[in-house]
Short mmCIF file of C-alpha atoms and ligand atoms in Angstrom, two decimals:
data_model
loop_
_atom_site.label_atom_id
_atom_site.label_comp_id
_atom_site.label_asym_id
_atom_site.label_seq_id
_atom_site.Cartn_x
_atom_site.Cartn_y
_atom_site.Cartn_z
CA MET A 192 13.56 9.78 6.26
CA ALA A 193 11.78 12.71 7.86
CA VAL A 194 10.86 12.86 11.54
CA PHE A 195 7.40 14.08 12.50
CA VAL A 196 7.31 17.08 14.80
CA LEU A 197 4.42 18.10 17.05
CA ASP A 198 4.03 21.27 19.08
CA LYS A 199 3.47 21.26 22.84
CA ARG A 200 -0.30 20.90 22.29
CA LYS A 201 0.32 17.91 19.96
CA LYS A 202 -0.60 19.86 16.83
CA PRO A 203 1.51 19.03 13.75
CA LEU A 204 4.48 21.16 12.69
CA MET A 205 6.70 20.72 9.63
CA PRO A 206 8.60 17.40 9.70
CA CYS A 207 12.35 17.79 10.24
CA SER A 208 15.47 15.82 9.42
CA GLU A 209 16.84 13.06 11.68
CA LYS A 210 19.84 15.20 12.49
CA ARG A 211 17.74 18.12 13.61
CA ALA A 212 15.54 15.82 15.69
CA ARG A 213 18.65 14.46 17.41
CA LEU A 214 19.87 17.98 18.24
CA LEU A 215 16.46 19.03 19.57
CA LEU A 216 16.37 15.97 21.82
CA GLU A 217 19.92 16.48 23.06
CA ARG A 218 19.22 20.09 23.96
CA GLY A 219 16.06 19.11 25.85
CA ARG A 220 13.82 21.09 23.53
CA ALA A 221 11.84 18.00 22.52
CA ARG A 222 10.45 14.75 23.85
CA VAL A 223 10.01 11.46 22.00
CA HIS A 224 6.31 11.21 21.27
CA ARG A 225 6.32 7.96 19.30
CA MET A 226 8.99 5.52 18.16
CA VAL A 227 7.67 4.32 14.77
CA PRO A 228 7.21 6.40 12.70
CA PHE A 229 9.58 8.50 14.77
CA THR A 230 7.75 11.53 16.15
CA ILE A 231 9.02 14.19 18.54
CA ARG A 232 7.13 16.84 20.48
CA LEU A 233 8.62 20.27 21.01
CA VAL A 234 8.18 21.55 24.55
CA ASP A 235 8.49 25.24 23.76
CA ARG A 236 6.61 25.84 20.54
CA LEU A 237 3.02 26.34 19.42
CA GLN A 238 1.65 25.70 15.95
CA LYS A 239 0.36 29.26 15.57
CA ASP A 240 3.89 30.65 15.98
CA SER A 241 5.46 28.56 13.23
CA ALA A 242 5.37 28.73 9.46
CA LEU A 243 3.85 25.69 7.81
CA GLN A 244 4.29 24.60 4.22
CA SER A 245 1.67 22.52 2.49
CA LEU A 246 2.23 18.79 2.29
CA ARG A 247 0.50 16.35 -0.01
CA LEU A 248 -0.20 12.73 0.85
CA LYS A 249 -0.23 10.50 -2.23
CA LEU A 250 -1.84 7.08 -2.32
CA ASP A 251 -1.63 4.17 -4.71
CA PRO A 252 -4.14 1.56 -3.49
CA GLY A 253 -3.51 -2.03 -4.52
CA SER A 254 -4.90 -5.40 -3.61
CA LYS A 255 -2.00 -6.65 -1.48
CA GLY A 256 -0.76 -3.31 -0.26
CA THR A 257 -1.13 0.43 -0.57
CA GLY A 258 1.81 2.68 -1.38
CA MET A 259 1.91 6.04 0.36
CA ALA A 260 4.21 9.00 -0.14
CA LEU A 261 4.28 12.18 1.87
CA VAL A 262 5.65 14.98 -0.29
CA ARG A 263 6.27 18.69 -0.12
CA GLU A 264 5.10 20.44 -3.25
CA LYS A 265 6.55 23.43 -4.99
CA GLU A 266 5.10 25.10 -8.05
CA SER A 267 7.32 27.31 -10.14
CA VAL A 268 6.98 28.93 -13.54
CA GLU A 269 9.33 27.72 -16.24
CA PRO A 270 10.89 30.98 -17.54
CA THR A 271 11.24 29.84 -21.17
CA THR A 272 7.80 28.31 -21.77
CA GLY A 273 5.70 29.97 -19.07
CA GLU A 274 4.40 26.59 -17.93
CA ILE A 275 3.80 25.79 -14.29
CA VAL A 276 6.18 23.08 -13.09
CA ARG A 277 5.21 21.05 -10.05
CA THR A 278 8.16 19.58 -8.15
CA CYS A 279 7.65 17.13 -5.30
CA THR A 280 10.19 16.55 -2.55
CA VAL A 281 9.63 13.19 -0.87
CA LEU A 282 9.58 13.37 2.93
CA MET A 283 8.52 9.84 3.70
CA LEU A 284 7.73 6.64 1.84
CA LEU A 285 5.39 4.10 3.39
CA GLU A 286 3.93 0.80 2.29
CA LEU A 287 0.87 -0.55 4.04
CA GLN A 288 0.47 -4.32 3.69
CA HIS A 289 -3.14 -5.44 3.91
CA ARG A 290 -4.38 -8.61 5.55
CA GLY A 291 -7.44 -9.19 3.35
CA SER A 292 -6.59 -12.84 2.72
CA ALA A 293 -6.12 -13.54 6.46
CA ILE A 294 -9.55 -12.03 7.11
CA ARG A 295 -11.12 -14.05 4.33
CA ASP A 296 -9.55 -17.28 5.62
CA ALA A 297 -10.72 -16.63 9.19
CA LEU A 298 -14.27 -15.95 8.04
CA THR A 299 -14.32 -19.03 5.82
CA GLN A 300 -13.19 -21.13 8.75
CA ARG A 301 -15.79 -19.62 11.06
CA ARG A 302 -18.49 -20.22 8.47
CA SER A 303 -17.60 -23.86 8.01
CA PHE A 304 -17.41 -24.51 11.76
CA ARG A 305 -20.81 -22.89 12.26
CA ARG A 306 -22.30 -24.82 9.40
CA ARG A 307 -21.19 -28.08 10.96
CA ARG A 308 -22.44 -27.07 14.39
CA ARG A 309 -25.81 -25.65 13.36
CA GLY A 310 -26.47 -27.23 10.02
CA ASN A 311 -27.91 -30.51 11.24
CA VAL A 312 -31.12 -29.05 12.65
CA ARG A 313 -34.03 -30.54 10.73
CA TYR A 314 -37.55 -29.13 10.34
CA ARG A 315 -36.37 -25.53 10.68
CA PRO A 316 -37.80 -23.12 8.11
CA ALA A 317 -35.33 -21.95 5.48
CA ARG A 318 -33.78 -18.67 6.59
CA PHE A 319 -30.86 -18.26 4.29
CA ASP A 320 -32.67 -15.93 1.94
CA ASN A 321 -34.02 -13.20 4.21
CA ARG A 322 -31.08 -10.85 4.49
CA THR A 323 -30.10 -7.89 2.37
CA LYS A 324 -26.80 -6.12 2.18
CA PRO A 325 -26.82 -2.38 2.81
CA LYS A 326 -25.96 -0.09 -0.11
CA GLY A 327 -22.24 0.31 -0.62
CA TRP A 328 -21.47 -2.90 1.29
CA LEU A 329 -18.04 -4.36 0.73
CA PRO A 330 -16.83 -7.80 1.86
CA PRO A 331 -14.90 -7.54 5.17
CA SER A 332 -11.60 -8.33 3.45
CA LEU A 333 -12.08 -5.32 1.14
CA GLN A 334 -13.66 -3.04 3.74
CA HIS A 335 -10.51 -3.60 5.81
CA ARG A 336 -8.43 -2.11 2.97
CA VAL A 337 -10.52 1.06 2.98
CA ASP A 338 -10.50 1.24 6.79
CA THR A 339 -6.76 0.75 7.29
CA VAL A 340 -5.79 3.18 4.52
CA LEU A 341 -8.15 5.73 6.01
CA ALA A 342 -6.76 5.12 9.48
CA TRP A 343 -3.28 5.90 8.16
CA VAL A 344 -4.44 8.99 6.29
CA ASP A 345 -5.97 10.13 9.56
CA ARG A 346 -2.78 9.41 11.53
CA LEU A 347 -0.53 11.17 9.04
CA MET A 348 -2.87 14.17 9.10
CA ARG A 349 -2.43 14.26 12.86
CA TRP A 350 1.37 14.10 12.66
CA ALA A 351 2.04 16.36 9.67
CA PRO A 352 0.34 19.42 8.17
CA VAL A 353 -1.24 17.57 5.22
CA THR A 354 -3.29 19.95 3.10
CA ALA A 355 -4.03 17.88 0.01
CA LEU A 356 -4.46 14.27 -1.05
CA SER A 357 -3.81 12.41 -4.30
CA GLN A 358 -5.13 8.99 -5.19
CA GLU A 359 -4.76 6.67 -8.14
CA LEU A 360 -8.41 5.97 -8.82
CA VAL A 361 -8.63 4.22 -12.18
CA ARG A 362 -6.36 2.26 -14.47
CA PHE A 363 -6.94 4.48 -17.47
CA ASP A 364 -8.78 7.67 -18.19
CA THR A 365 -12.16 6.84 -19.65
CA GLN A 366 -12.75 10.52 -20.35
CA ALA A 367 -9.62 10.84 -22.45
CA LEU A 368 -10.47 7.57 -24.16
CA GLN A 369 -14.15 8.47 -24.62
CA ASN A 370 -15.30 5.86 -27.07
CA PRO A 371 -11.70 4.87 -27.77
CA GLU A 372 -12.54 2.29 -30.40
CA ILE A 373 -14.16 4.82 -32.72
CA SER A 374 -12.54 8.21 -32.19
CA GLY A 375 -10.67 9.18 -29.05
CA ALA A 376 -7.00 8.95 -28.29
CA GLU A 377 -4.63 7.41 -30.76
CA TYR A 378 -1.57 5.53 -29.71
CA GLN A 379 1.62 7.56 -29.73
CA GLN A 380 4.71 6.12 -28.20
CA GLY A 381 5.91 7.86 -25.03
CA THR A 382 3.11 10.39 -24.64
CA LEU A 383 0.55 10.44 -21.84
CA ALA A 384 -2.12 9.32 -24.32
CA GLY A 385 0.16 6.43 -25.26
CA TYR A 386 0.35 5.27 -21.65
CA GLU A 387 -3.42 5.53 -21.20
CA VAL A 388 -3.93 3.44 -24.34
CA ARG A 389 -1.34 0.93 -23.09
CA GLU A 390 -3.23 0.45 -19.80
CA TYR A 391 -6.48 0.15 -21.72
CA LEU A 392 -5.02 -2.54 -23.95
CA LEU A 393 -3.59 -4.49 -20.99
CA GLU A 394 -7.09 -4.60 -19.51
CA LYS A 395 -8.79 -5.37 -22.80
CA TRP A 396 -6.46 -8.25 -23.76
CA ASN A 397 -6.19 -9.61 -20.22
CA ARG A 398 -2.44 -8.99 -20.02
CA THR A 399 -1.74 -11.88 -22.39
CA CYS A 400 -0.11 -12.23 -25.79
CA ALA A 401 -2.96 -12.36 -28.32
CA TYR A 402 -1.11 -14.83 -30.56
CA CYS A 403 0.38 -17.43 -28.19
CA GLY A 404 -1.43 -16.66 -24.91
CA ALA A 405 1.80 -16.08 -22.96
CA GLN A 406 1.35 -14.35 -19.60
CA ASN A 407 3.78 -12.63 -17.22
CA VAL A 408 6.13 -11.74 -20.08
CA PRO A 409 6.98 -8.29 -21.41
CA LEU A 410 4.24 -7.41 -23.88
CA THR A 411 4.57 -5.06 -26.80
CA ILE A 412 1.88 -3.22 -28.71
CA ASP A 413 1.21 -4.80 -32.08
CA HIS A 414 -0.70 -3.32 -35.02
CA ILE A 415 -3.18 -5.95 -36.20
CA HIS A 416 -3.16 -4.43 -39.67
CA PRO A 417 0.47 -3.29 -39.96
CA LYS A 418 1.28 0.39 -39.99
CA SER A 419 3.57 0.03 -42.98
CA LYS A 420 0.59 -1.19 -45.00
CA GLY A 421 -1.67 1.68 -43.99
CA GLY A 422 -2.94 0.38 -40.64
CA SER A 423 -4.08 3.07 -38.22
CA ASP A 424 -3.01 3.87 -34.65
CA ARG A 425 -6.58 3.53 -33.45
CA VAL A 426 -7.19 1.31 -30.45
CA SER A 427 -9.31 -1.13 -32.48
CA ASN A 428 -6.25 -1.88 -34.63
CA LEU A 429 -3.97 -2.57 -31.65
CA THR A 430 -3.31 -5.72 -29.70
CA LEU A 431 -0.67 -7.10 -27.35
CA ALA A 432 2.04 -9.52 -28.39
CA CYS A 433 5.07 -10.98 -26.70
CA THR A 434 8.40 -10.05 -28.28
CA PRO A 435 8.94 -13.40 -30.14
CA CYS A 436 5.41 -13.29 -31.61
CA ASN A 437 5.79 -9.64 -32.55
CA GLN A 438 9.04 -10.37 -34.38
CA LYS A 439 7.61 -13.46 -36.06
CA LYS A 440 4.61 -11.50 -37.29
CA SER A 441 6.81 -8.60 -38.37
CA ASN A 442 4.96 -6.42 -40.89
CA ARG A 443 2.63 -9.13 -42.13
CA ASP A 444 -1.13 -8.74 -41.92
CA VAL A 445 -2.86 -10.77 -39.22
CA ALA A 446 -4.77 -12.84 -41.82
CA GLU A 447 -1.48 -13.82 -43.46
CA PHE A 448 0.27 -14.48 -40.11
CA LEU A 449 -2.55 -16.66 -38.75
CA ALA A 450 -3.41 -18.38 -42.03
CA GLY A 451 -2.90 -21.75 -40.36
CA ASP A 452 -5.16 -21.00 -37.40
CA PRO A 453 -8.52 -19.64 -38.60
CA LYS A 454 -10.11 -20.11 -35.14
CA LEU A 455 -7.61 -17.78 -33.42
CA LEU A 456 -7.88 -15.31 -36.30
CA ALA A 457 -11.65 -15.07 -35.88
CA LYS A 458 -11.28 -14.67 -32.11
CA ILE A 459 -8.77 -11.83 -32.41
CA LYS A 460 -10.93 -10.07 -35.00
CA VAL A 461 -13.99 -10.25 -32.74
CA GLN A 462 -12.08 -9.19 -29.61
CA SER A 463 -10.41 -6.26 -31.34
CA LYS A 464 -13.81 -4.87 -32.33
CA ALA A 465 -15.40 -5.30 -28.88
CA PRO A 466 -14.94 -2.15 -26.81
CA LEU A 467 -14.13 -2.55 -23.14
CA ARG A 468 -16.82 -1.48 -20.74
CA ASP A 469 -16.11 1.40 -18.35
CA ALA A 470 -16.42 -0.93 -15.39
CA ALA A 471 -13.14 -2.63 -16.23
CA ALA A 472 -11.19 0.49 -15.39
CA VAL A 473 -12.55 1.02 -11.92
CA ASN A 474 -12.78 -1.05 -8.84
CA SER A 475 -15.24 -0.79 -6.04
CA THR A 476 -12.64 -0.55 -3.27
CA SER A 477 -10.90 2.41 -4.90
CA TRP A 478 -14.18 4.26 -5.26
CA ALA A 479 -15.19 3.54 -1.68
CA LEU A 480 -11.82 4.90 -0.56
CA PHE A 481 -12.22 7.95 -2.79
CA GLY A 482 -15.61 8.71 -1.20
CA LYS A 483 -14.11 8.46 2.27
CA LEU A 484 -11.08 10.60 1.36
CA LYS A 485 -13.40 13.37 0.18
CA GLU A 486 -15.07 13.29 3.60
CA THR A 487 -11.80 14.42 5.19
CA GLY A 488 -12.52 17.84 3.70
CA LEU A 489 -9.15 18.08 1.94
CA PRO A 490 -8.94 18.50 -1.83
CA VAL A 491 -8.44 15.09 -3.46
CA GLU A 492 -6.59 14.92 -6.75
CA VAL A 493 -7.20 11.74 -8.74
CA GLY A 494 -4.83 10.17 -11.23
CA THR A 495 -4.88 7.23 -13.60
CA GLY A 496 -2.60 4.21 -13.72
CA GLY A 497 -1.51 5.31 -17.19
CA ARG A 498 -0.41 8.70 -15.88
CA THR A 499 1.47 7.13 -12.96
CA LYS A 500 3.41 4.90 -15.35
CA TRP A 501 4.10 7.80 -17.69
CA ASN A 502 5.43 9.90 -14.81
CA ARG A 503 7.58 7.03 -13.58
CA HIS A 504 9.21 6.53 -16.98
CA ARG A 505 9.61 10.26 -17.57
CA LEU A 506 11.25 10.85 -14.17
CA SER A 507 13.20 7.54 -14.45
CA VAL A 508 12.07 6.26 -11.07
CA PRO A 509 12.24 2.51 -10.40
CA LYS A 510 9.12 0.40 -9.96
CA ALA A 511 8.09 0.24 -6.31
CA HIS A 512 4.68 0.57 -4.75
CA CYS A 513 5.51 3.63 -2.66
CA LEU A 514 7.28 5.34 -5.58
CA ASP A 515 4.23 4.69 -7.73
CA ALA A 516 2.31 6.59 -5.10
CA ALA A 517 4.77 9.48 -5.39
CA CYS A 518 4.18 9.50 -9.17
CA VAL A 519 0.36 9.67 -8.93
CA GLY A 520 -1.27 12.70 -10.54
CA ARG A 521 0.57 15.77 -11.77
CA VAL A 522 4.31 15.61 -11.08
CA ASP A 523 7.02 17.26 -13.16
CA GLY A 524 9.96 16.55 -10.88
CA LEU A 525 10.64 14.21 -7.99
CA GLN A 526 13.40 14.78 -5.43
CA ASP A 527 14.84 12.84 -2.50
CA TRP A 528 13.05 9.61 -3.32
CA GLN A 529 16.21 7.57 -2.54
CA GLN A 530 15.37 6.75 1.05
CA PRO A 531 14.29 3.79 3.18
CA VAL A 532 10.67 2.68 3.04
CA LEU A 533 8.66 2.13 6.20
CA GLN A 534 6.80 -1.15 5.80
CA ILE A 535 3.59 -1.20 7.81
CA LYS A 536 2.07 -4.64 8.09
CA ALA A 537 -1.53 -4.89 9.24
CA THR A 538 -1.37 -7.62 11.85
CA GLY A 539 -4.68 -7.23 13.66
CA ARG A 540 -5.00 -7.18 17.43
CA GLY A 541 -5.25 -10.90 18.06
CA SER A 542 -8.16 -13.28 18.02
CA TYR A 543 -11.21 -13.33 20.27
CA GLN A 544 -11.26 -17.12 20.04
CA ARG A 545 -9.53 -18.68 23.01
CA THR A 546 -9.37 -22.18 21.55
CA ARG A 547 -6.83 -23.02 18.89
CA LEU A 548 -8.12 -25.60 16.44
CA THR A 549 -6.54 -28.14 14.15
CA ARG A 550 -7.28 -28.15 10.43
CA HIS A 551 -10.16 -30.52 11.14
CA GLY A 552 -11.74 -28.37 13.84
CA PHE A 553 -10.59 -30.31 16.90
CA PRO A 554 -9.16 -28.37 19.87
CA ARG A 555 -5.39 -28.16 19.71
CA GLY A 556 -4.72 -25.86 22.64
CA TYR A 557 -6.13 -23.02 24.64
CA LEU A 558 -5.12 -19.39 24.94
CA THR A 559 -5.26 -17.67 28.29
CA ARG A 560 -8.27 -15.54 29.10
CA LYS A 561 -6.15 -12.45 29.64
CA LYS A 562 -4.11 -10.99 26.82
CA ARG A 563 -1.58 -9.13 28.96
CA HIS A 564 1.27 -10.87 30.76
CA PHE A 565 3.86 -9.15 32.96
CA GLY A 566 2.80 -5.78 31.56
CA PHE A 567 3.28 -6.78 27.92
CA ARG A 568 0.91 -7.89 25.21
CA THR A 569 1.40 -9.48 21.84
CA GLY A 570 2.38 -6.85 19.28
CA ASP A 571 4.25 -4.55 21.64
CA MET A 572 7.51 -3.19 20.29
CA VAL A 573 10.19 -4.09 22.78
CA LYS A 574 13.90 -3.65 23.28
CA ALA A 575 15.49 -6.58 25.08
CA ILE A 576 19.02 -6.54 26.44
CA VAL A 577 19.72 -10.11 27.53
CA THR A 578 22.62 -10.15 29.98
CA LYS A 579 22.98 -13.86 30.65
CA GLY A 580 22.26 -17.27 29.17
CA ASN A 581 22.88 -18.40 25.62
CA LYS A 582 20.74 -15.60 24.13
CA MET A 583 23.04 -12.82 25.35
CA GLY A 584 22.74 -9.72 23.24
CA SER A 585 20.48 -6.87 22.31
CA TYR A 586 17.24 -7.39 20.39
CA LEU A 587 14.55 -5.09 19.09
CA GLY A 588 11.23 -6.10 17.61
CA ARG A 589 7.65 -7.12 18.02
CA ILE A 590 6.93 -9.64 20.76
CA ALA A 591 4.41 -12.44 21.15
CA VAL A 592 3.72 -12.90 24.87
CA ARG A 593 3.59 -16.24 26.67
CA ALA A 594 2.02 -16.84 30.08
CA SER A 595 5.32 -18.41 31.18
CA GLY A 596 7.06 -15.03 30.84
CA ASN A 597 9.37 -16.23 28.07
CA PHE A 598 8.37 -14.22 25.04
CA ASN A 599 9.01 -14.72 21.34
CA MET A 600 10.37 -11.81 19.40
CA GLN A 601 10.18 -11.03 15.69
CA ALA A 602 13.42 -9.10 15.30
CA ASP A 603 15.18 -7.78 12.20
CA SER A 604 17.38 -10.88 12.22
CA GLY A 605 14.44 -13.30 12.45
CA LEU A 606 12.44 -15.04 15.17
CA VAL A 607 14.10 -15.22 18.61
CA GLN A 608 12.39 -17.53 21.09
CA GLY A 609 12.31 -17.51 24.85
CA ILE A 610 13.31 -13.98 25.86
CA HIS A 611 12.46 -13.46 29.51
CA HIS A 612 10.22 -10.48 30.34
CA ARG A 613 12.79 -9.28 32.89
CA PHE A 614 15.09 -8.25 30.01
CA CYS A 615 12.35 -6.46 28.03
CA LYS A 616 11.74 -2.74 27.89
CA LEU A 617 8.64 -1.38 26.22
CA LEU A 618 9.21 1.02 23.33
CA GLN A 619 5.74 1.26 21.85
CA ARG A 620 2.38 -0.33 22.63
CA ALA A 621 0.77 -2.70 20.14
CA ASP A 622 -1.38 -0.76 17.68
CA GLY A 623 -2.37 -3.48 15.22
CA TYR A 624 0.60 -2.96 12.89
CA GLY A 625 4.09 -4.39 12.56
CA TYR A 626 6.87 -2.10 11.35
CA SER A 627 10.09 -2.61 9.45
CA LEU A 628 12.36 -0.56 7.23
CA THR A 629 13.33 -1.79 3.78
CA LYS A 630 15.22 -0.31 0.93
CA ILE A 631 13.85 0.32 -2.51
CA ALA A 632 14.88 -2.51 -4.79
CA LEU A 633 16.77 -0.73 -7.54
CA THR A 634 17.10 -2.43 -10.87
CA GLN A 635 20.70 -1.53 -11.58
CA GLY A 636 23.49 -0.86 -9.08
CA ASP A 637 21.91 -1.27 -5.68
CA ALA A 638 22.87 1.87 -3.78
CA GLY A 639 22.07 0.36 -0.40
CA ILE A 640 19.91 3.16 0.89
CA GLY A 641 18.05 1.08 3.43
CA ARG A 642 18.96 0.13 6.95
CA SER A 643 17.51 -1.87 9.76
CA LEU A 644 14.91 -0.64 12.21
CA THR A 645 17.35 -1.41 15.01
CA ALA A 646 19.88 1.00 13.57
CA ALA A 647 17.22 3.65 13.05
CA LEU A 648 15.95 3.39 16.59
CA SER A 649 19.29 3.33 18.33
CA LEU A 650 20.44 6.74 17.20
CA PRO A 651 22.30 8.46 20.02
CA GLY A 652 20.20 10.90 21.95
CA MET A 653 16.94 9.17 21.07
CA ASN A 654 17.19 6.60 23.80
CA ALA A 655 17.40 9.36 26.35
CA GLY A 656 13.88 10.45 25.51
CA VAL A 657 12.34 6.99 25.37
CA SER A 658 12.00 6.34 29.06
CA ARG A 659 10.46 9.74 29.59
CA ALA A 660 7.92 9.26 26.83
CA ILE A 661 6.78 5.88 27.99
CA GLY A 662 7.47 5.97 31.70
ZN1 ZN B 735 3.25 -14.59 -28.04
#
């Protein structure tokens, strides 16, 4: 995993390796600027005196989380074919976990409490119908996705010389599939067009087997009128079937296969003829994000879900959100993707409500008016070396403060309760995110490329800089 490097004026330089960062710190040429993601600041260098390469930040927005990959790009000309080959070297993999559902739950609760408190006022004129939403309004749970992704794009642009962005914008390319039911792309196994058609079909048939309605099973593409009997590869002749159904149907025509179920036959015939509207491919959050990314002034490359999948299969990269991000857009080669992933969990900065409530809305307890206790606040990243008592040992993680001075800590090993503030040393102030390192879940032969945050942060030489950076 790369280490971010800043110059003495805090302008970004090229990220370096962990080993190089360690040497720079040991020789006193750098200070620790930030613990997670690890960032150092050179004391004797200016950005204008150093050579910068161009980095690309790639994004794969999703509903639960957004995958991000910071890559260094190299374009070379293939000597035999004369084609331009774009190779990406992965510098850092990140996964941002959204908290849309937490926001939605909090707002639902607030709404119902207010309704109970204010709703029993009679003789008041109706006022529920006099508000309009501004253009481009998104619900808070979705707006938060756009805002947090943008906040991280902004941060990474501050820490690394990012010169271009890539985003997966749509599931399939509506341009390539222009009127797919009539003309447009035909299905060919393994080609980019094939992957676009596959995504289109998944959307059109709701990710279910057309014959038995099975969901969450591997689906195959089935020719409604079989190919062996002259059926075409056009999208209107394709459907999705689970493997058992596909084998049962074999090369029979759909009318013959579904002779016993005329209702289902009619439904499939109607659905196969109905083209999918453009709207199915896009989603409002992705477009809102795209609009904001363009405002950064950097060139934004957009890719489709079909292309991402095609790249992933072609480059034989396992399925992971951050690796999907690395496969967005034009990629012909991917290097150094076997590295730990920095998980960034959006945690928020606490609640403004000082009363904790039960499920029924009755007070359960009260929070203190001040959020800071003994110089710490909830969300701070802390290193605790407990020297006595039955919790002896060294811990590192995110704390939740208590007015009593005995804090709770979310460490790599799990929740540790009752760590006294006397043993705690601040590593990084709360910034609304929780951090952890995970490894990419490989399908076969787990190579064990991950490691714990504790191990990453206790590299020799790094601790020396910590007190200086924070003190
Ligand atoms: Zn089936």
